[in-house]
XYZ file of C-alpha atoms in Angstrom:
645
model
C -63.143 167.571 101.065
C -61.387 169.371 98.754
C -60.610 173.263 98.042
C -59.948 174.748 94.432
C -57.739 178.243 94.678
C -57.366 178.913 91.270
C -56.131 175.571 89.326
C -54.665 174.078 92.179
C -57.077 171.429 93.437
C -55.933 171.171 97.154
C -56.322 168.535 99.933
C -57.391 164.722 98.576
C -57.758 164.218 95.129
C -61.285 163.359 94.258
C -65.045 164.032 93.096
C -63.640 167.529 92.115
C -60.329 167.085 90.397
C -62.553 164.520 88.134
C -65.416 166.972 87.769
C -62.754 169.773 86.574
C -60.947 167.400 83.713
C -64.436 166.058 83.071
C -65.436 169.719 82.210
C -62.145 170.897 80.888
C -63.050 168.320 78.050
C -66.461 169.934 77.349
C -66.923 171.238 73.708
C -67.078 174.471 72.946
C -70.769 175.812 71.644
C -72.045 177.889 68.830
C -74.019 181.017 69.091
C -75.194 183.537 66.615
C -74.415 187.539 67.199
C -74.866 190.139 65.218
C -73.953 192.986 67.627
C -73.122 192.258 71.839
C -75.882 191.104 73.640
C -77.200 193.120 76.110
C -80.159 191.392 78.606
C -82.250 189.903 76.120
C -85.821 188.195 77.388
C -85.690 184.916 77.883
C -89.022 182.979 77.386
C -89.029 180.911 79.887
C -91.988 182.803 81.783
C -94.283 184.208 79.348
C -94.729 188.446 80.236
C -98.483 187.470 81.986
C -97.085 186.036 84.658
C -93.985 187.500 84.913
C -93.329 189.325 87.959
C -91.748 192.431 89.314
C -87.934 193.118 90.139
C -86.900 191.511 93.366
C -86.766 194.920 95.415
C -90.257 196.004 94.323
C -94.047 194.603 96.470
C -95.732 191.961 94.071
C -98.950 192.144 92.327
C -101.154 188.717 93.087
C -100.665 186.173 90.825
C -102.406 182.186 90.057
C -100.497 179.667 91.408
C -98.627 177.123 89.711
C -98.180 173.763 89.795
C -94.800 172.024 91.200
C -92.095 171.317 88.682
C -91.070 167.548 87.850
C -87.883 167.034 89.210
C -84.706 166.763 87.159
C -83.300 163.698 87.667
C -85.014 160.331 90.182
C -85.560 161.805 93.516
C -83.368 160.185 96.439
C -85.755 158.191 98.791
C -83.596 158.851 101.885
C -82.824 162.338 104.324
C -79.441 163.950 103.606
C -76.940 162.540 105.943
C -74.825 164.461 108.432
C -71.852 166.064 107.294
C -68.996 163.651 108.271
C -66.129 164.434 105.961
C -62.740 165.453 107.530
C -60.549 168.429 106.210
C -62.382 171.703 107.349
C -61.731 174.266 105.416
C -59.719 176.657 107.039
C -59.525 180.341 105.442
C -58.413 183.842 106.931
C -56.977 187.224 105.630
C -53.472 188.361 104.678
C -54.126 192.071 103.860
C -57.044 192.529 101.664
C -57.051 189.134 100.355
C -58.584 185.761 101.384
C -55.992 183.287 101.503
C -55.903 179.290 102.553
C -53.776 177.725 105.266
C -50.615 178.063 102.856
C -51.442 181.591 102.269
C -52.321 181.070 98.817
C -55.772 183.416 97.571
C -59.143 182.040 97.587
C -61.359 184.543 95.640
C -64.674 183.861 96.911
C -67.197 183.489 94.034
C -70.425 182.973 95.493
C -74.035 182.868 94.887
C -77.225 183.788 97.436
C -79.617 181.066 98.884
C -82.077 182.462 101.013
C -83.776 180.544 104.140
C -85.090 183.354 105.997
C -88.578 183.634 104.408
C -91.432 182.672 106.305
C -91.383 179.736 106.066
C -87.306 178.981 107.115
C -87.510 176.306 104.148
C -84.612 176.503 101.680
C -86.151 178.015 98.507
C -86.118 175.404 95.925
C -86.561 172.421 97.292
C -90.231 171.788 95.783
C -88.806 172.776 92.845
C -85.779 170.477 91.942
C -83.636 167.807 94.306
C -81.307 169.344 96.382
C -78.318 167.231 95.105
C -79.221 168.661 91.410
C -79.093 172.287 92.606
C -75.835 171.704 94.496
C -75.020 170.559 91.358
C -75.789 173.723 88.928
C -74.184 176.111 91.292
C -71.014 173.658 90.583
C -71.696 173.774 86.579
C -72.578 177.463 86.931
C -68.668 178.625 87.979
C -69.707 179.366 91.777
C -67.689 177.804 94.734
C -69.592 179.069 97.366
C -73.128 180.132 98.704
C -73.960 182.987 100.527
C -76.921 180.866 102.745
C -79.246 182.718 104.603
C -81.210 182.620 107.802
C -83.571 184.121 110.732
C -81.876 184.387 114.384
C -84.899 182.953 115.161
C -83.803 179.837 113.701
C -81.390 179.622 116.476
C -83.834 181.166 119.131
C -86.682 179.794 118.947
C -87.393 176.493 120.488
C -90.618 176.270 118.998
C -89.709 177.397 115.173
C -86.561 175.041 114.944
C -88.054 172.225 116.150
C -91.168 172.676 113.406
C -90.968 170.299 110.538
C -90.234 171.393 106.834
C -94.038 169.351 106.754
C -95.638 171.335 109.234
C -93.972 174.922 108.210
C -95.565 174.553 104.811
C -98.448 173.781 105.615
C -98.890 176.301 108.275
C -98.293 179.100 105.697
C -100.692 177.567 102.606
C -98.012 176.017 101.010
C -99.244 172.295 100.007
C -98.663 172.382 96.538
C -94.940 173.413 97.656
C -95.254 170.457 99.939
C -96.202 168.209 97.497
C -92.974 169.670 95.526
C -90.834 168.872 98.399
C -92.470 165.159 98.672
C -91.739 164.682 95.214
C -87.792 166.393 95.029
C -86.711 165.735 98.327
C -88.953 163.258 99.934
C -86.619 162.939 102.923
C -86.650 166.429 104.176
C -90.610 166.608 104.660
C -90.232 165.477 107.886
C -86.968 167.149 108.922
C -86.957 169.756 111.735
C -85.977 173.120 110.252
C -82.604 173.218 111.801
C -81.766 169.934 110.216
C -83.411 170.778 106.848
C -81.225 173.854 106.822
C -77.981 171.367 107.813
C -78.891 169.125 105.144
C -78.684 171.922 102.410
C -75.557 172.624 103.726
C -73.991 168.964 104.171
C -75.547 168.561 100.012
C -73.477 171.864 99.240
C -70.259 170.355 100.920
C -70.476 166.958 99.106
C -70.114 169.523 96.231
C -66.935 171.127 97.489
C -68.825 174.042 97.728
C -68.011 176.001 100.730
C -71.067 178.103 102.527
C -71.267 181.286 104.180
C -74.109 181.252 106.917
C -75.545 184.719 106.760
C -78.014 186.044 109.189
C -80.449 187.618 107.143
C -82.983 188.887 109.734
C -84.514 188.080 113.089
C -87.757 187.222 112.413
C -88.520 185.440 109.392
C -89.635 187.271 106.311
C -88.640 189.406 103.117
C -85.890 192.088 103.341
C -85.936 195.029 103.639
C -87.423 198.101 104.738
C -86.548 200.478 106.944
C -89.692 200.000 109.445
C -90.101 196.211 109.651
C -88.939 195.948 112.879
C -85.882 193.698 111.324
C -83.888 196.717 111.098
C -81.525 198.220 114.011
C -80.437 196.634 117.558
C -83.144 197.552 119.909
C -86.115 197.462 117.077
C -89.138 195.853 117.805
C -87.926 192.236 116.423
C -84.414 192.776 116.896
C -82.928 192.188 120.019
C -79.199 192.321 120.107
C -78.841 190.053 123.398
C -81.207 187.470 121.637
C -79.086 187.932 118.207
C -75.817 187.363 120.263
C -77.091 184.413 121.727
C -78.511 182.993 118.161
C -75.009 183.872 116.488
C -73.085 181.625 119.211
C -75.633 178.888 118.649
C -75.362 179.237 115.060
C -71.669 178.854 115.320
C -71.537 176.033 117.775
C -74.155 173.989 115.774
C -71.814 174.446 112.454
C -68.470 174.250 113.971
C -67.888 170.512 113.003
C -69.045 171.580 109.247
C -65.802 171.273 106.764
C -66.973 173.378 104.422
C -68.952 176.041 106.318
C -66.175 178.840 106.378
C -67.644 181.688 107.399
C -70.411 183.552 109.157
C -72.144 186.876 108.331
C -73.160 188.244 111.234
C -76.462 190.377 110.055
C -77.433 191.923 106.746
C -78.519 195.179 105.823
C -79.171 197.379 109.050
C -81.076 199.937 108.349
C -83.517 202.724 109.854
C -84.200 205.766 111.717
C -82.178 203.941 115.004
C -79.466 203.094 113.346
C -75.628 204.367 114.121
C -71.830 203.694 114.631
C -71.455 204.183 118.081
C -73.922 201.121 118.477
C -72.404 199.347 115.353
C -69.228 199.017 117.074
C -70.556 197.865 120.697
C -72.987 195.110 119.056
C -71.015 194.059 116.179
C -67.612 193.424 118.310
C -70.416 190.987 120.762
C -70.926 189.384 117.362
C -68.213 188.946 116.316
C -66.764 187.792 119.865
C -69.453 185.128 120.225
C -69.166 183.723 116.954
C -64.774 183.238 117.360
C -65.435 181.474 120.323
C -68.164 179.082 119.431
C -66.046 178.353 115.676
C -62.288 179.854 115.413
C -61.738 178.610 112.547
C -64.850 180.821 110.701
C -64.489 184.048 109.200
C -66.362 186.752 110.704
C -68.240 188.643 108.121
C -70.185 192.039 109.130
C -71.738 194.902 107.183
C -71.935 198.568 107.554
C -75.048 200.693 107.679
C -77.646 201.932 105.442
C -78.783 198.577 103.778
C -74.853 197.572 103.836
C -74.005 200.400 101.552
C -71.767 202.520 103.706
C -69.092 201.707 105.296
C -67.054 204.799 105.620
C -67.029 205.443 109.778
C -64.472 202.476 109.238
C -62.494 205.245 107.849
C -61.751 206.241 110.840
C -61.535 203.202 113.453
C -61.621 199.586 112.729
C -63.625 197.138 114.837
C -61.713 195.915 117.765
C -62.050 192.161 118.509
C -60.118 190.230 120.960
C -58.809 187.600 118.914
C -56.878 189.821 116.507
C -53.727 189.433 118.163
C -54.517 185.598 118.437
C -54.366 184.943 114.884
C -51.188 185.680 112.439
C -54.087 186.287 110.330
C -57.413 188.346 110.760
C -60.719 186.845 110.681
C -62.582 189.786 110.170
C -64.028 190.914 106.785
C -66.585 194.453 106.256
C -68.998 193.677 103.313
C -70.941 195.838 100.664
C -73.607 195.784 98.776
C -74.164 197.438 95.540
C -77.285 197.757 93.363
C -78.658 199.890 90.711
C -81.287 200.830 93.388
C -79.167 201.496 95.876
C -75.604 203.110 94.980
C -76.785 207.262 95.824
C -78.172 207.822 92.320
C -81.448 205.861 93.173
C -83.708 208.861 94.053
C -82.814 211.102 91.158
C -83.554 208.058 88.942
C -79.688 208.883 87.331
C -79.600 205.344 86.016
C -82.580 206.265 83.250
C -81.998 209.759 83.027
C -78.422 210.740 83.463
C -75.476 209.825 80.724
C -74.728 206.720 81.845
C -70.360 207.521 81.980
C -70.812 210.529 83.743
C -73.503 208.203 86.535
C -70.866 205.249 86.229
C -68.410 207.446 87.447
C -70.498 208.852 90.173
C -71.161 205.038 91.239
C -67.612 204.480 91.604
C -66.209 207.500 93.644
C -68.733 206.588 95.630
C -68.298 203.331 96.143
C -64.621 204.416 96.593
C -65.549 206.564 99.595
C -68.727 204.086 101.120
C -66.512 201.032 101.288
C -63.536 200.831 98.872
C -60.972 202.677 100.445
C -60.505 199.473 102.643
C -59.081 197.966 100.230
C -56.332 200.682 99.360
C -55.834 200.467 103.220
C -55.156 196.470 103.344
C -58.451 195.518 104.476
C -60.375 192.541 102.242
C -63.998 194.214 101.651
C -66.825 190.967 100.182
C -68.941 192.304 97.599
C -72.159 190.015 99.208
C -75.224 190.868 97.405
C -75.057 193.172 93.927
C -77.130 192.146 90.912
C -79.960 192.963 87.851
C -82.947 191.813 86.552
C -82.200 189.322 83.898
C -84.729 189.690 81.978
C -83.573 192.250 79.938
C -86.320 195.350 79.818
C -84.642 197.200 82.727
C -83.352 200.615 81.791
C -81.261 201.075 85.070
C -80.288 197.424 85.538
C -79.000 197.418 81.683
C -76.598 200.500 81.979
C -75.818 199.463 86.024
C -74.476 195.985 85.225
C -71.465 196.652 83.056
C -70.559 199.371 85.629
C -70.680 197.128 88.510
C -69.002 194.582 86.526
C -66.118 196.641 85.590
C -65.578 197.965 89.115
C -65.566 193.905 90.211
C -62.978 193.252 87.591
C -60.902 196.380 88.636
C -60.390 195.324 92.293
C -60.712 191.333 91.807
C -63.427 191.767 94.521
C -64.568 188.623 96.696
C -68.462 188.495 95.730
C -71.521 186.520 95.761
C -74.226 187.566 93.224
C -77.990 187.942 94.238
C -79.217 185.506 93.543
C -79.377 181.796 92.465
C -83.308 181.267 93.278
C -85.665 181.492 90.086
C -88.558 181.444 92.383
C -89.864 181.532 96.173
C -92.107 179.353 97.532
C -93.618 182.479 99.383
C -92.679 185.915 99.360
C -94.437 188.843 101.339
C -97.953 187.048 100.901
C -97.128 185.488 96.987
C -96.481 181.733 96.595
C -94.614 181.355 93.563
C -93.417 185.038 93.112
C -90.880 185.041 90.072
C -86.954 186.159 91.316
C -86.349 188.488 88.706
C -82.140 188.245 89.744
C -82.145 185.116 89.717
C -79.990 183.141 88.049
C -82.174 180.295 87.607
C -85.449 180.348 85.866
C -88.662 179.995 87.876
C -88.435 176.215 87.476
C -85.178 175.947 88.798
C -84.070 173.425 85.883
C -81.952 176.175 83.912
C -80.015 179.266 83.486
C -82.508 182.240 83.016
C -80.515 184.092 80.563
C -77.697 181.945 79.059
C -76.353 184.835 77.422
C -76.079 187.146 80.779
C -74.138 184.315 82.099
C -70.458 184.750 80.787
C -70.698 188.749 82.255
C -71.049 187.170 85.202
C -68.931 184.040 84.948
C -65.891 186.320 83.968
C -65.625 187.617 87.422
C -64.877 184.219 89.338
C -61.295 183.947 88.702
C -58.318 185.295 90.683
C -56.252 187.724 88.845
C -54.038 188.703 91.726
C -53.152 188.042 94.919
C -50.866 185.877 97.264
C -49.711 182.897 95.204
C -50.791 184.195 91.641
C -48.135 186.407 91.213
C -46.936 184.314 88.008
C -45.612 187.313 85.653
C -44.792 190.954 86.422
C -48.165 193.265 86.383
C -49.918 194.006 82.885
C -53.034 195.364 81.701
C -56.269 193.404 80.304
C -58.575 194.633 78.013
C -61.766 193.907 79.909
C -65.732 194.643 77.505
C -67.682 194.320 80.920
C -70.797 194.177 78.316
C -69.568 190.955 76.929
C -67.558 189.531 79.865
C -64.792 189.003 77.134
C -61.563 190.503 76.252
C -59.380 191.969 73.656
C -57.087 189.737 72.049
C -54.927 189.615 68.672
C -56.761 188.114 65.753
C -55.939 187.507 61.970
C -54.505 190.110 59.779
C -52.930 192.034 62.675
C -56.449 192.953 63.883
C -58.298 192.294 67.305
C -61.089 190.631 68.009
C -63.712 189.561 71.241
C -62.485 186.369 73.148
C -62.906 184.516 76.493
C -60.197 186.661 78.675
C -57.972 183.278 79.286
C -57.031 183.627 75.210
C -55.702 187.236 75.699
C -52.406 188.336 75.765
C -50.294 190.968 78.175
C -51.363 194.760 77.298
C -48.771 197.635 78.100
C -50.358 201.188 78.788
C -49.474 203.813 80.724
C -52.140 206.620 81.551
C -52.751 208.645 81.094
C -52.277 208.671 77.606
C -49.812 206.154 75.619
C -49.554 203.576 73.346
C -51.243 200.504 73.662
C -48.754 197.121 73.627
C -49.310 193.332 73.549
C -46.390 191.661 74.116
C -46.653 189.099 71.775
C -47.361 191.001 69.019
C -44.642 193.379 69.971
C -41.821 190.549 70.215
C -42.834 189.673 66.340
C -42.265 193.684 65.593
C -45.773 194.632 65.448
C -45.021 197.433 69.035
C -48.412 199.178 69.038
C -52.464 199.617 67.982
C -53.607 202.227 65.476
C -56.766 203.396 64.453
C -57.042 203.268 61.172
C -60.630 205.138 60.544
C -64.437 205.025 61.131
C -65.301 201.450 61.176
C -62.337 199.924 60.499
C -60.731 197.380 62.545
C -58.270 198.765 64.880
C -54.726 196.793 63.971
C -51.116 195.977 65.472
C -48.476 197.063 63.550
C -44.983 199.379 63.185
C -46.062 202.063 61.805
C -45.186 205.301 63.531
C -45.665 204.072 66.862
C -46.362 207.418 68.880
C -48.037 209.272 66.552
C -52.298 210.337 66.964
C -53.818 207.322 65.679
C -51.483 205.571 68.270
C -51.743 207.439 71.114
C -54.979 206.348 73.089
C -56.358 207.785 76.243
C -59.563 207.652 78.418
C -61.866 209.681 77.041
C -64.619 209.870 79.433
C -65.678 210.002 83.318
C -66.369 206.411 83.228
C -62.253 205.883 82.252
C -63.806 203.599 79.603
C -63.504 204.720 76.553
C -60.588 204.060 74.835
C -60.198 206.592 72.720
C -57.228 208.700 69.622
C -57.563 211.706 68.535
C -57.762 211.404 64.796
C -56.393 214.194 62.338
C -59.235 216.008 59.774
C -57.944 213.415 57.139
C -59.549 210.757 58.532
C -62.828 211.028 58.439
C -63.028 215.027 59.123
C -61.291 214.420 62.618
C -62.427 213.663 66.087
C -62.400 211.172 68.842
C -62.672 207.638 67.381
C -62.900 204.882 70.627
C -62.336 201.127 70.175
C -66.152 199.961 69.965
C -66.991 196.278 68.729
C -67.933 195.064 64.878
C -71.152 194.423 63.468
C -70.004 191.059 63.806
C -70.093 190.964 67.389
C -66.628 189.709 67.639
C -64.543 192.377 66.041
C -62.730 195.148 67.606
C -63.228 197.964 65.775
C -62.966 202.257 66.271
C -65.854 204.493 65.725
C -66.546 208.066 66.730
C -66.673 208.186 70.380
C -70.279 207.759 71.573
C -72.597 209.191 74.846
C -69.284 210.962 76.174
C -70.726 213.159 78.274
C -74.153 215.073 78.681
C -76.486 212.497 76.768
C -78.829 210.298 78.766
C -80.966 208.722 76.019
C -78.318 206.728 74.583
C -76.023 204.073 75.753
C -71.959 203.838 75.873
C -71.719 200.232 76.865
C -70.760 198.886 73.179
C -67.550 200.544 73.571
C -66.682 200.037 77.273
C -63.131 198.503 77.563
C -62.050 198.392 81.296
C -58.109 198.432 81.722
C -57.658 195.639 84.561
C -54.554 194.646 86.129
C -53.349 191.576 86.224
C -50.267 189.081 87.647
C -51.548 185.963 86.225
C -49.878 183.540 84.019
C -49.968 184.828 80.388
C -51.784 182.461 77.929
C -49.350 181.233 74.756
C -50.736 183.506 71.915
C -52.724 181.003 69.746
C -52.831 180.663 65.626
C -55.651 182.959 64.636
C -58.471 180.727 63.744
C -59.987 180.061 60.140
C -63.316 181.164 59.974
C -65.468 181.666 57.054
C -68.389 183.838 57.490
C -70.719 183.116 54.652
C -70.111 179.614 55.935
C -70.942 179.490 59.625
C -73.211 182.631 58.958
C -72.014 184.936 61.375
C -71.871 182.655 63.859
C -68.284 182.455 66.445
C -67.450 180.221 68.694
C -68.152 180.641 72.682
C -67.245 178.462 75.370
C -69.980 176.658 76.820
C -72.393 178.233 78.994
C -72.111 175.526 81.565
C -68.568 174.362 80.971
C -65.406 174.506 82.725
C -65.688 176.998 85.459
C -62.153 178.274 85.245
C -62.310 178.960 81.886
C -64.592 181.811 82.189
C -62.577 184.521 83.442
C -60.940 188.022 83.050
C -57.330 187.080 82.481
C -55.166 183.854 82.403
């Protein structure tokens, strides 16, 4: 098989390198804007039978009918994975890196199989070639895939039949889904149904994490299902041990299975470090000497939100001083639901810089610090309701978003399902997250997609250190970045068309190299509304001199003299247009929790990557192509959807 690190396609050319010129050739689409999008509502599930966000109980609901499948079924069982060239990754500091020591961000996407039924979600909904395929088209190259330890346990569950597990829990219309998708899996023990997913993902190149999601099967979480702490009712850690070696040993021979999580979210009145340690070093133990070559994932406490005890001792594991490189990786998790502000409801109330900046000192002190310290830290489960009519989940994402761009986190985003087959008692229940709609046949929100696209590309790291470090002008809102336009102005584009931004907090001008080389050194603010613009003139003075105006370190931000305008703030905040770059009087600073900042975000990211060639502004007529400005393509070339070049 083959592994992509950035643009280097490595191991035997094949079905990928073709599949990345294929989509390198896409065209680029055409989308109207008037102002940034923020989650709008797609219409794909009409508001009746709509359902709640993922971490809320479900209301009843009538069932629906199996979807047609995309494309011609295949009318035989996945075969076994058989494909030499494992992948091989480890750590070299905080970064994942390749055999050659060359960074592999990690840019993944959840697939649970630990609901009742231990059935891949999905599969009665669309082929499971065709939904290897849109997590390909959709910019991920990996899968977070989940699982019960009693998967590996129990005799009696493994050995069931996808057939029989359906049926057992209500589920024949599902069934029928699955007979009509993916006839061959119907009669496929669990186990194998669960190895079939996984061989489909590989003949994708897409590499899987196996992530033990519970011990019995079910919806996660709460803190008294039993699921929650070694030594709960349903969790016992010499049975989990046991089901992690098996695990391991059954996946071993699996090229692109490159990792295992050892459990997610532990959680409840039992839990604490002291155990943490003893149980997760077992883990972690059994799993290195069933596969070597995996990497061991584990999460903290509290639902995976706190890791901070690791402040203070690392997990010891046997095999550290076996490898030139670790194995071992902590992982977070990171929601508007769950990031300390939950219970004073801070993401509806509070001004959403001053809560942003709350978020991030303490994700800083949960989890974050690793990373200062050398340690990698996977971001494995953060995400929002896509539909777009959720206060929290609205303000949240461009935080969370900014904070991924900021460190150039490894991450997999909850989730890719767009439905369940059953969740806690509901067949059909809606996935709010999802990236999929409920039919599995499409994006959910096409124009959510980009914020999250712009996050799968490297931006530093061993073997992308390609030009000395400069700063990107990052609109987590949009996904895009700032980059010169006509007339000396800026406008909106995808990040790889930006150029190399010189700033130095924590206040200073603001440089793009290009722009300086053809003596146009620094941005100015020119007044309310006006598009900011690179030029020569007095380079140093006020309307040059920006800073970070608020607790979020966000807005960008002069101090304008009472000429212009009467005075005040103005921030860089984006045109009418959509597309423009404009300055405006600074809004929702500080104290205001009714309105909402985002518009004129601008995260200042760091980056070592290869600057793009500055390119002729483009001729665009407005009356003609009615506001309109070109985009790439939702579901084009994966790479091309990224922070910087």
């Amino acid at each position: 098989m083959e592994l992509v690190a950035g643009d280097v396609v490595l191991g035997v050319p094949g079905r990928l390198g073709f599949l990345l010129d294929s989509l390198r050739s896409c065209a680029r689409c055409v989308r109207s804007s008037n102002s940034p999008p923020r989650f709008p509502r797609p219409a794909e599930i009409p508001p009746s039978r709509a359902h709640p966000p993922a971490h809320h109980d479900a209301a009843d609901l009538p069932p629906r009918r199996a979807v047609p499948p995309a494309r011609p079924p295949r009318r035989r069982p996945p075969r076994a994975a058989a494909r030499a060239g494992a992948v091989t990754l480890s750590t070299s500091s905080r970064w994942v890196v390749d055999p050659a020591g060359r960074r592999v961000k990690l840019a993944c996407v959840n697939w649970p199989s630990h609901l009742e039924p231990v059935v891949t979600e999905g599969l009665g909904r669309q082929p499971v070639g065709a939904i290897a395929g849109m997590v390909v088209s959709l910019g991920f190259n990996c899968v977070r895939l989940t699982y019960p330890i009693a998967l590996a346990t129990n005799a009696s569950l493994s050995a069931l039949t996808v057939r029989q597990s359906l049926l057992a829990h209500g589920l024949a219309e599902t069934a029928g889904g699955v007979e009509v998708n993916n006839p061959g899996f119907l009669d496929l023990t669990l186990m194998d149904s669960l190895k079939a997913v996984v061989n489909a993902l590989g003949e994708k190149d897409v590499l899987v994490i196996l992530d033990n999601h519970v011990s019995r099967p079910g919806w996660c979480c709460r803190s008294d299902d039993g699921n929650g702490f070694f030594g709960d009712r349903d969790f016992d850690p010499d049975v989990w041990v046991d089901g992690l070696g098996t695990m391991a040993t059954i996946f071993a021979d699996v090229p692109n299975v490159v990792g295992k999580s050892l459990r997610n979210e532990l959680r409840g009145p039992r839990q604490n470090p002291k155990d943490w340690y003893t149980y997760m070093q077992r883990g972690a133990e059994a799993v290195h000497a069933a596969n070597p070559r995996a990497l061991v994932i584990m999460g903290g406490l509290s639902y995976d939100y706190d890791l901070s005890f690791l402040a203070a001792r690392q997990v010891e594991v046997s095999f550290a001083a076996e490898e030139r490189a670790t194995k071992v990786i902590p992982y977070f998790h990171y929601f508007s639901f769950r990031v300390g502000l939950a219970r004073t409801r801070a993401w509806e109330t509070g001004n959403a810089n001053e809560v942003c900046a709350r978020a991030a000192r303490d994700f800083e002190r949960r989890g974050g610090f690793l990373l200062a310290r050398g340690f990698p830290l996977f971001l494995s489960e953060f995400g929002a309701d896509l539909r777009g009519g959720d206060l929290k989940g609205n303000r949240y994402f461009p935080c969370a978003a900014a904070m991924a761009a900021e460190h150039d986190l490894d991450w997999a985003y909850w989730a890719l399902q767009g439905s369940y087959a059953l969740r806690q008692g509901v067949a059909g229940m809606d996935e709010v997250y999802g990236v999929l709609d409920w039919s599995w046949s499409k994006a959910r929100n096409e124009t959510v997609l980009p914020r999250i696209q712009a996050l799968q590309r490297p931006i530093q790291g061993p073997g992308y250190g390609e030009a000395l470090p400069y700063t990107v002008l990052f609109h987590p809102l949009t996904g895009l970045c700032a980059a010169a336009a006509a007339a000396n102005t800026l406008e909106l584009r995808p990040c790889n068309e930006t150029g190399a931004w010189a700033y130095a907090p924590p206040a200073s001008t603001l440089v793009l190299t290009d722009a300086a080389a053809a003596g146009l050194p620094c941005l100015r603010a020119e007044g309310r509304g006006l598009p900011a613009r690179l030029g020569a003139k007095a380079c140093g003075d006020a309307l040059s001199t920006w800073r970070l105006a608020s607790d979020s370190g966000m807005h960008v931000a002069v101090e304008s003299p009472p000429e212009i305008g009467g005075g005040g703030m103005l921030c860089l905040d984006v045109g009418a247009d959509g597309r423009s770059i404009v300055t405006n009087p600074c809004a929702c600073l500080r104290g205001d929790g009714t309105c909402d900042p985002e518009r004129q975000w601008f995260k200042l990211v760091t980056s070592t990557r290869r600057v793009a060639r500055r390119r002729p502004p483009p001729t665009r007529s407005p009356s003609r192509l009615n506001g309109t400005w070109p985009m790439l393509a939702i579901f084009a070339n994966r790479f091309s959807y990224m922070i910087v070049p």
